[in-house]
């Protein structure tokens, strides 16, 4: 896919050729180019040719700036320096009181696997979802674990579905980059059937995010901020206890 | 890890902090900055601080050129355009007559899994190997599937182990970028326990590379140039039949 931002070629990436508008919007959000739907004037996707044009309401970034940014955030975790700053730590820190019942997690994961149709066909893609405490709200699949998440976050932005006080589920490993995606979209809980990295666990602890790994069947590991995963009898969602 | 190339900061990447000299050399090779050991004057790795300095014999690339390159190959499969050119197709095309016995593949995969110690401990890393027809020659693990391959190719370069007429094994999916890494290192056979992408299969077909996916137990799928996988009675290795 090629993303044109205000008629300037902004990024090229390999992806599964579906829901490119969501992917482009989610990617621009993850890269910090847009903060929400209000920043977007128009999105036009040509799925056949793999091109998405995004027009911003305030085209306030000159081309030099965009190129500089793209140079810094060279993907594959090469743009991590920005999360090291105190300022970003403060900005990304979750203050959410959101909670989820431990018994809900296997139910969400079961629905997640049931929806992973392209994975069942190919064994070659990743899945991602944004969930409430009881069910999956938005789901997608992509050849890349980063892009699968960008697709669900982008769809939420385009459809006006709030992502704060939600649960992010991913089939992929939770690396620091993935954790930062969760932090940016304000989801206070991230769950994976796979492993987290050491740096992701440290960031999740710092950012006040609940990181659940190896969620398989009724088992799971809770690596940070475990107070959000509660047993029967506790209030759930974002109700204050 | 930060790679300094002739004292210029060339790349930053997330990786497992081990064998950084091999990773740096393999990465520079994959990016086309070096063609072999003869291009390298000196490699100094500081594994504690995650910095590698590489000095070239002919520092013929000006900084502008390096920055331009880094800008184009932004990782995560964003630099694929170069393989579309006819010239690269010709350069990367394998003319090797190398063959491997079908019965050897499960044996190599078993040794591969046995060596994947960090994966057994964490569930969070990928493995890669360069093998002869009978055994693994070089093996490594890394949090990234790209970097695991760069480490084994880099070690081969540093130790003067030839990679042509060898087998590349990876635990990760075989995407087009991974296939191009195999093509650049001249390994005519690439095997994975995971899935290939459609584009990787097409490139493998074009490049004359044998792509084996879903190699699990005694089962496997051969997606391209299956003439290299032979049964008992055939000559193996690179002997001409």
Coordinates of C-alpha atoms in Angstrom, one line a residue:
Chain A
X1 CA 0.0 0.0 0.0
X2 CA 1.1 3.5 -0.8
X3 CA -0.3 6.3 1.4
X4 CA -0.5 9.8 0.0
X5 CA -0.9 12.4 2.7
X6 CA -2.2 15.8 1.3
X7 CA -0.9 14.6 -2.1
X8 CA 2.6 13.8 -0.9
X9 CA 3.7 10.1 -1.0
X10 CA 4.1 9.5 2.7
X11 CA 4.6 5.7 3.2
X12 CA 4.8 2.4 1.4
X13 CA 4.2 -0.9 3.1
X14 CA 3.4 -4.5 2.5
X15 CA 0.0 -5.5 3.8
X16 CA -3.0 -7.7 3.2
X17 CA -5.0 -5.8 0.5
X18 CA -8.3 -5.3 2.5
X19 CA -9.6 -2.3 4.5
X20 CA -6.8 -0.1 3.3
X21 CA -8.7 3.0 4.5
X22 CA -8.7 1.7 8.1
X23 CA -5.0 0.7 7.8
X24 CA -4.0 4.1 6.5
X25 CA -5.9 6.0 9.2
X26 CA -4.6 3.6 11.9
X27 CA -1.0 3.9 10.6
X28 CA -1.2 7.8 10.5
X29 CA -2.6 7.7 14.0
X30 CA 0.1 5.4 15.3
X31 CA 2.8 7.6 13.7
X32 CA 1.3 10.7 15.4
X33 CA 0.2 12.4 12.2
X34 CA -3.4 12.5 13.2
X35 CA -5.0 12.6 16.6
X36 CA -8.5 11.5 15.6
X37 CA -11.3 11.7 13.1
X38 CA -11.5 15.5 13.4
X39 CA -8.1 15.8 11.8
X40 CA -9.2 14.0 8.6
X41 CA -11.0 15.8 5.8
X42 CA -11.2 12.9 3.3
X43 CA -10.0 9.3 2.8
X44 CA -10.1 7.7 -0.6
X45 CA -8.9 4.1 -0.9
X46 CA -8.2 2.3 -4.2
X47 CA -7.9 -1.3 -3.0
X48 CA -7.2 -2.7 -6.5
X49 CA -4.1 -0.6 -7.0
X50 CA -3.2 -0.4 -3.2
X51 CA -3.3 3.4 -2.9
X52 CA -4.9 5.5 -0.2
X53 CA -5.2 9.3 -0.3
X54 CA -5.7 11.0 3.0
X55 CA -6.5 14.7 3.1
X56 CA -6.1 16.5 6.4
X57 CA -8.2 19.4 7.7
X58 CA -5.1 21.3 8.6
X59 CA -2.3 20.5 6.2
X60 CA 0.1 22.2 8.5
X61 CA 3.1 19.8 8.0
X62 CA 5.5 20.9 5.2
X63 CA 6.9 18.1 3.1
X64 CA 10.4 18.4 4.7
X65 CA 8.8 17.7 8.1
X66 CA 7.0 14.6 6.8
X67 CA 10.2 13.3 5.2
X68 CA 12.1 13.9 8.4
X69 CA 9.5 12.0 10.4
X70 CA 9.5 9.1 8.0
X71 CA 13.2 9.0 8.2
X72 CA 13.1 8.8 12.0
X73 CA 10.4 6.2 12.3
X74 CA 11.8 3.6 10.0
X75 CA 9.4 0.9 11.3
X76 CA 10.5 -2.5 12.7
X77 CA 11.0 -0.8 16.1
X78 CA 13.6 1.6 14.9
X79 CA 11.8 4.7 16.1
X80 CA 11.6 3.8 19.8
X81 CA 13.7 6.7 21.1
X82 CA 10.6 8.9 21.4
X83 CA 9.0 6.8 24.2
X84 CA 12.1 7.3 26.3
X85 CA 11.4 10.9 27.0
X86 CA 9.7 11.9 30.2
X87 CA 7.2 14.0 28.3
X88 CA 5.9 11.1 26.3
X89 CA 5.8 8.9 29.4
X90 CA 3.5 11.4 31.0
X91 CA 1.3 11.7 27.8
X92 CA 1.0 8.0 27.3
X93 CA 0.3 7.1 30.9
X94 CA -3.2 5.6 31.4
X95 CA -5.3 7.0 34.2
X96 CA -8.2 4.6 33.4
X97 CA -10.0 2.8 36.2
X98 CA -11.3 0.2 33.6
X99 CA -11.5 -3.4 34.9
X100 CA -12.3 -6.7 33.2
X101 CA -13.4 -10.0 34.8
X102 CA -10.8 -12.8 34.5
X103 CA -13.6 -15.2 33.3
X104 CA -14.2 -12.9 30.3
X105 CA -10.8 -13.3 28.9
X106 CA -11.1 -16.9 27.7
X107 CA -14.5 -16.0 26.2
X108 CA -13.0 -13.1 24.3
X109 CA -10.1 -15.2 23.1
X110 CA -12.4 -17.9 21.9
X111 CA -14.4 -15.4 19.9
X112 CA -11.1 -14.0 18.6
X113 CA -10.0 -17.4 17.3
X114 CA -13.4 -18.1 15.8
X115 CA -13.2 -14.9 13.8
X116 CA -9.6 -15.5 12.5
X117 CA -10.8 -17.0 9.3
X118 CA -7.9 -15.9 7.1
X119 CA -5.5 -17.4 9.6
X120 CA -7.3 -20.7 9.5
X121 CA -7.1 -20.7 5.7
X122 CA -3.5 -19.6 5.4
X123 CA -1.6 -20.0 8.7
X124 CA 0.2 -16.8 7.5
X125 CA -1.6 -13.8 9.0
X126 CA -2.1 -12.0 12.3
X127 CA -5.4 -11.0 13.9
X128 CA -6.3 -8.0 16.1
X129 CA -9.4 -6.7 17.9
X130 CA -10.8 -4.0 20.0
X131 CA -13.2 -5.4 22.6
X132 CA -15.6 -4.3 25.3
X133 CA -15.7 -6.3 28.5
X134 CA -18.1 -8.8 26.9
X135 CA -17.6 -9.0 23.2
X136 CA -15.4 -8.0 20.2
X137 CA -16.3 -4.7 18.7
X138 CA -13.9 -4.5 15.8
X139 CA -11.8 -7.3 14.3
X140 CA -9.3 -7.5 11.4
X141 CA -6.5 -9.6 10.0
X142 CA -3.3 -8.7 8.2
X143 CA 0.0 -10.3 7.1
X144 CA 1.7 -8.0 9.6
X145 CA 1.0 -7.9 13.3
X146 CA 1.5 -4.1 13.3
X147 CA -0.9 -3.6 10.4
X148 CA -3.6 -5.8 11.9
X149 CA -3.6 -3.5 15.0
X150 CA -3.5 -0.3 12.8
X151 CA -6.5 -1.6 10.9
X152 CA -8.7 -2.1 14.0
X153 CA -7.6 1.2 15.6
X154 CA -8.2 3.0 12.2
X155 CA -11.7 1.5 11.8
X156 CA -12.5 2.7 15.4
X157 CA -11.4 6.2 14.4
X158 CA -13.3 6.2 11.1
X159 CA -16.5 4.8 12.8
X160 CA -16.2 7.0 15.9
X161 CA -15.9 4.0 18.2
X162 CA -13.9 5.0 21.3
X163 CA -10.9 2.9 22.1
X164 CA -10.2 4.1 25.6
X165 CA -11.7 1.8 28.3
X166 CA -11.5 -1.0 25.7
X167 CA -9.4 -4.2 25.4
X168 CA -6.9 -4.7 22.6
X169 CA -6.4 -8.3 21.6
X170 CA -3.6 -9.4 19.3
X171 CA -2.4 -12.8 18.0
X172 CA 1.1 -11.5 17.7
X173 CA 3.9 -11.0 20.2
X174 CA 3.6 -7.8 22.3
X175 CA 6.8 -5.9 21.6
X176 CA 7.5 -2.4 22.8
X177 CA 6.2 -0.9 19.5
X178 CA 2.9 -2.8 19.9
X179 CA 2.6 -1.7 23.5
X180 CA 3.1 1.9 22.4
X181 CA 0.3 1.4 19.8
X182 CA -2.0 0.4 22.7
X183 CA -0.9 3.3 24.8
X184 CA -1.5 5.8 22.0
X185 CA -5.0 4.4 21.4
X186 CA -5.7 4.7 25.2
X187 CA -6.6 1.0 25.5
X188 CA -5.8 0.2 29.2
X189 CA -5.6 -3.6 28.6
X190 CA -3.7 -5.5 25.9
X191 CA -4.0 -9.3 25.6
X192 CA -2.1 -11.8 23.4
X193 CA -1.9 -15.5 23.0
X194 CA 1.8 -15.0 22.4
X195 CA 4.8 -13.7 24.4
X196 CA 5.6 -10.1 25.4
X197 CA 9.1 -8.8 25.3
X198 CA 10.9 -7.6 28.4
X199 CA 10.8 -4.0 27.2
X200 CA 7.0 -4.2 26.5
X201 CA 6.4 -5.4 30.1
X202 CA 8.5 -2.5 31.5
X203 CA 6.7 0.1 29.3
X204 CA 3.3 -1.4 30.3
X205 CA 4.2 -1.1 34.0
X206 CA 5.3 2.6 33.4
X207 CA 2.3 3.5 31.3
X208 CA -0.2 2.0 33.7
X209 CA -1.3 -0.6 31.1
X210 CA -2.4 -4.2 32.0
X211 CA -0.5 -6.6 29.8
X212 CA -1.8 -10.2 29.5
X213 CA 0.3 -12.7 27.6
X214 CA 0.0 -16.4 26.7
X215 CA -3.8 -16.2 27.0
X216 CA -4.6 -19.8 26.0
X217 CA -7.7 -21.6 27.1
X218 CA -8.4 -20.7 30.7
X219 CA -4.7 -19.9 31.4
X220 CA -2.9 -16.5 31.1
X221 CA 0.0 -14.6 32.5
X222 CA -0.6 -11.1 33.8
X223 CA 2.6 -9.1 33.6
X224 CA 1.6 -5.6 34.8
X225 CA -1.1 -3.7 36.5
X226 CA -3.0 -6.9 37.4
X227 CA -5.5 -4.9 39.5
X228 CA -7.6 -4.4 36.4
X229 CA -8.2 -8.2 36.1
X230 CA -10.8 -9.0 38.7
X231 CA -12.8 -12.0 39.9
X232 CA -16.6 -12.4 40.3
X233 CA -18.2 -9.8 42.6
X234 CA -16.1 -6.9 41.5
X235 CA -17.5 -4.1 39.4
X236 CA -16.1 -4.2 35.8
X237 CA -15.8 -1.8 32.9
X238 CA -15.0 1.8 33.8
X239 CA -17.4 2.1 36.8
X240 CA -15.5 3.4 39.8
X241 CA -15.4 0.9 42.5
Chain B
X1 CA 21.4 -1.7 18.5
X2 CA 23.0 1.2 16.8
X3 CA 25.2 0.6 13.8
X4 CA 27.9 3.1 12.9
X5 CA 29.2 2.7 9.4
X6 CA 32.6 4.5 8.9
X7 CA 31.7 6.7 12.0
X8 CA 28.3 7.7 10.6
X9 CA 25.2 6.5 12.5
X10 CA 23.6 4.3 10.0
X11 CA 20.8 2.3 11.6
X12 CA 19.0 1.7 14.9
X13 CA 17.0 -1.4 15.5
X14 CA 15.4 -3.5 18.3
X15 CA 17.1 -6.9 18.6
X16 CA 18.1 -9.6 21.1
X17 CA 21.4 -8.3 22.6
X18 CA 23.7 -11.1 21.5
X19 CA 26.1 -11.6 18.5
X20 CA 25.7 -8.0 17.5
X21 CA 28.8 -8.1 15.2
X22 CA 27.1 -10.9 13.2
X23 CA 23.8 -9.0 13.1
X24 CA 25.4 -5.7 12.0
X25 CA 27.4 -7.5 9.2
X26 CA 24.3 -9.5 8.1
X27 CA 22.2 -6.4 8.1
X28 CA 24.7 -4.4 6.0
X29 CA 24.9 -7.3 3.6
X30 CA 21.1 -7.6 3.3
X31 CA 20.9 -3.9 2.7
X32 CA 23.5 -4.1 -0.1
X33 CA 26.1 -2.0 1.7
X34 CA 28.7 -4.8 1.7
X35 CA 29.2 -7.8 -0.6
X36 CA 31.3 -9.9 1.6
X37 CA 34.1 -10.1 4.2
X38 CA 36.5 -8.4 1.8
X39 CA 34.6 -5.1 2.0
X40 CA 35.0 -5.0 5.8
X41 CA 38.1 -3.5 7.5
X42 CA 37.1 -3.8 11.1
X43 CA 34.0 -4.6 13.2
X44 CA 33.9 -3.6 16.9
X45 CA 30.8 -4.6 19.0
X46 CA 29.9 -3.2 22.4
X47 CA 27.2 -5.6 23.4
X48 CA 26.6 -3.9 26.8
X49 CA 25.7 -0.6 25.2
X50 CA 24.3 -2.1 22.0
X51 CA 26.6 -0.3 19.6
X52 CA 28.5 -1.8 16.6
X53 CA 31.1 0.2 14.6
X54 CA 31.8 -1.2 11.1
X55 CA 34.7 0.2 9.1
X56 CA 34.7 -0.5 5.4
X57 CA 37.8 -1.0 3.3
X58 CA 36.6 1.4 0.7
X59 CA 34.5 4.1 2.4
X60 CA 33.2 5.2 -1.0
X61 CA 29.6 6.0 0.0
X62 CA 29.1 9.6 1.0
X63 CA 26.8 10.3 4.0
X64 CA 24.1 11.7 1.7
X65 CA 24.0 8.4 -0.2
X66 CA 23.7 6.4 3.1
X67 CA 20.9 8.6 4.3
X68 CA 19.1 8.3 0.9
X69 CA 19.4 4.5 1.1
X70 CA 18.2 4.3 4.7
X71 CA 15.2 6.4 3.7
X72 CA 14.3 4.0 0.9
X73 CA 14.7 0.8 2.7
X74 CA 12.5 1.7 5.7
X75 CA 12.3 -1.9 6.9
X76 CA 9.1 -3.9 7.5
X77 CA 8.9 -4.6 3.7
X78 CA 8.7 -1.0 2.7
X79 CA 11.8 -1.2 0.4
X80 CA 10.5 -3.9 -1.9
X81 CA 10.4 -1.9 -5.2
X82 CA 14.0 -2.8 -6.0
X83 CA 13.3 -6.4 -6.5
X84 CA 10.8 -5.5 -9.2
X85 CA 13.5 -4.4 -11.6
X86 CA 14.6 -6.8 -14.4
X87 CA 18.2 -6.1 -13.4
X88 CA 17.8 -7.4 -9.9
X89 CA 15.8 -10.3 -11.1
X90 CA 18.8 -11.3 -13.2
X91 CA 21.3 -10.7 -10.4
X92 CA 19.3 -12.6 -7.8
X93 CA 18.5 -15.6 -10.0
X94 CA 19.9 -18.9 -8.6
X95 CA 21.8 -21.1 -11.1
X96 CA 22.7 -23.6 -8.4
X97 CA 22.3 -27.3 -9.2
X98 CA 22.2 -28.0 -5.4
X99 CA 19.8 -30.7 -4.2
X100 CA 18.7 -32.1 -0.9
X101 CA 17.1 -35.4 0.1
X102 CA 13.5 -35.1 1.3
X103 CA 14.4 -37.4 4.2
X104 CA 17.1 -34.9 5.4
X105 CA 14.5 -32.1 6.0
X106 CA 12.8 -33.6 9.1
X107 CA 16.2 -34.4 10.5
X108 CA 17.4 -30.8 10.0
X109 CA 14.2 -29.4 11.4
X110 CA 14.5 -31.6 14.5
X111 CA 18.0 -30.3 15.1
X112 CA 16.7 -26.8 14.5
X113 CA 14.0 -27.1 17.2
X114 CA 16.5 -28.7 19.6
X115 CA 18.8 -25.8 19.3
X116 CA 16.0 -23.2 19.8
X117 CA 16.8 -22.8 23.5
X118 CA 15.8 -19.2 23.9
X119 CA 12.5 -19.9 22.2
X120 CA 11.8 -22.8 24.6
X121 CA 12.5 -20.4 27.6
X122 CA 10.5 -17.4 26.3
X123 CA 8.2 -18.4 23.5
X124 CA 9.1 -14.9 22.1
X125 CA 11.9 -15.3 19.7
X126 CA 12.7 -16.6 16.2
X127 CA 15.4 -18.9 15.1
X128 CA 17.4 -19.1 11.9
X129 CA 20.1 -21.5 10.5
X130 CA 22.4 -22.1 7.6
X131 CA 22.7 -25.8 6.9
X132 CA 24.5 -28.3 4.8
X133 CA 22.6 -31.3 3.4
X134 CA 23.2 -33.2 6.7
X135 CA 23.6 -30.7 9.5
X136 CA 23.3 -27.2 10.8
X137 CA 26.4 -25.1 10.3
X138 CA 25.4 -21.8 11.9
X139 CA 22.4 -21.2 14.2
X140 CA 21.1 -18.1 16.0
X141 CA 18.0 -16.6 17.7
X142 CA 16.6 -13.1 17.8
X143 CA 13.4 -11.3 18.8
X144 CA 13.0 -10.4 15.1
X145 CA 12.7 -13.0 12.3
X146 CA 14.6 -10.7 10.0
X147 CA 17.4 -10.2 12.5
X148 CA 17.7 -13.9 13.3
X149 CA 18.5 -14.5 9.6
X150 CA 20.8 -11.4 9.4
X151 CA 22.7 -13.0 12.4
X152 CA 23.4 -16.3 10.7
X153 CA 24.3 -14.8 7.3
X154 CA 26.5 -12.3 9.1
X155 CA 28.3 -15.0 11.1
X156 CA 28.9 -16.9 7.8
X157 CA 30.4 -13.8 6.3
X158 CA 32.7 -13.2 9.3
X159 CA 33.8 -16.8 9.5
X160 CA 34.2 -17.3 5.8
X161 CA 31.5 -20.0 5.6
X162 CA 30.0 -20.0 2.1
X163 CA 26.2 -19.7 2.0
X164 CA 25.7 -20.6 -1.6
X165 CA 24.7 -24.3 -2.0
X166 CA 23.4 -24.2 1.6
X167 CA 19.9 -24.4 3.1
X168 CA 18.4 -21.5 5.0
X169 CA 16.0 -22.5 7.8
X170 CA 13.8 -20.1 9.6
X171 CA 11.1 -20.4 12.3
X172 CA 9.3 -17.4 10.9
X173 CA 6.9 -16.8 8.0
X174 CA 8.6 -16.5 4.6
X175 CA 7.6 -13.1 3.3
X176 CA 9.0 -11.5 0.2
X177 CA 11.7 -9.6 2.3
X178 CA 12.9 -12.9 3.8
X179 CA 13.0 -14.5 0.4
X180 CA 15.1 -11.7 -0.9
X181 CA 17.5 -12.2 2.0
X182 CA 17.9 -15.9 0.9
X183 CA 18.4 -14.8 -2.7
X184 CA 21.1 -12.2 -1.7
X185 CA 23.0 -14.8 0.3
X186 CA 22.7 -17.3 -2.6
X187 CA 21.1 -20.0 -0.6
X188 CA 19.1 -22.0 -3.2
X189 CA 16.8 -23.6 -0.6
X190 CA 14.8 -22.0 2.2
X191 CA 12.7 -24.0 4.7
X192 CA 10.2 -22.8 7.4
X193 CA 7.8 -24.5 9.8
X194 CA 5.5 -21.5 9.1
X195 CA 3.6 -20.2 6.1
X196 CA 5.0 -18.3 3.0
X197 CA 3.3 -15.3 1.5
X198 CA 1.9 -15.4 -2.0
X199 CA 4.5 -12.8 -3.1
X200 CA 7.4 -14.9 -1.6
X201 CA 6.3 -17.9 -3.6
X202 CA 6.2 -15.9 -6.8
X203 CA 9.6 -14.4 -6.2
X204 CA 11.0 -17.9 -5.3
X205 CA 9.7 -19.2 -8.6
X206 CA 11.3 -16.3 -10.5
X207 CA 14.6 -16.5 -8.6
X208 CA 15.0 -20.3 -9.0
X209 CA 14.8 -20.8 -5.3
X210 CA 13.2 -23.9 -3.7
X211 CA 10.7 -22.7 -1.0
X212 CA 9.6 -25.3 1.6
X213 CA 6.9 -24.2 4.0
X214 CA 5.0 -25.9 6.9
X215 CA 7.9 -28.3 7.5
X216 CA 6.5 -30.1 10.5
X217 CA 7.4 -33.6 11.5
X218 CA 7.7 -35.6 8.2
X219 CA 5.3 -33.3 6.4
X220 CA 6.1 -30.2 4.3
X221 CA 4.8 -28.2 1.3
X222 CA 7.2 -27.5 -1.5
X223 CA 6.0 -24.3 -3.3
X224 CA 8.7 -23.7 -6.0
X225 CA 11.5 -25.4 -7.8
X226 CA 10.7 -28.8 -6.3
X227 CA 13.3 -30.5 -8.5
X228 CA 15.9 -29.8 -5.7
X229 CA 14.1 -32.0 -3.2
X230 CA 15.0 -35.5 -4.2
X231 CA 14.3 -39.0 -2.9
X232 CA 16.8 -41.8 -2.1
X233 CA 19.1 -42.7 -5.0
X234 CA 19.6 -39.2 -6.4
X235 CA 22.8 -37.4 -6.0
X236 CA 22.6 -34.6 -3.4
X237 CA 24.5 -31.4 -2.6
X238 CA 25.9 -29.5 -5.6
X239 CA 27.2 -32.5 -7.5
X240 CA 26.0 -32.4 -11.1
X241 CA 23.6 -35.2 -11.8

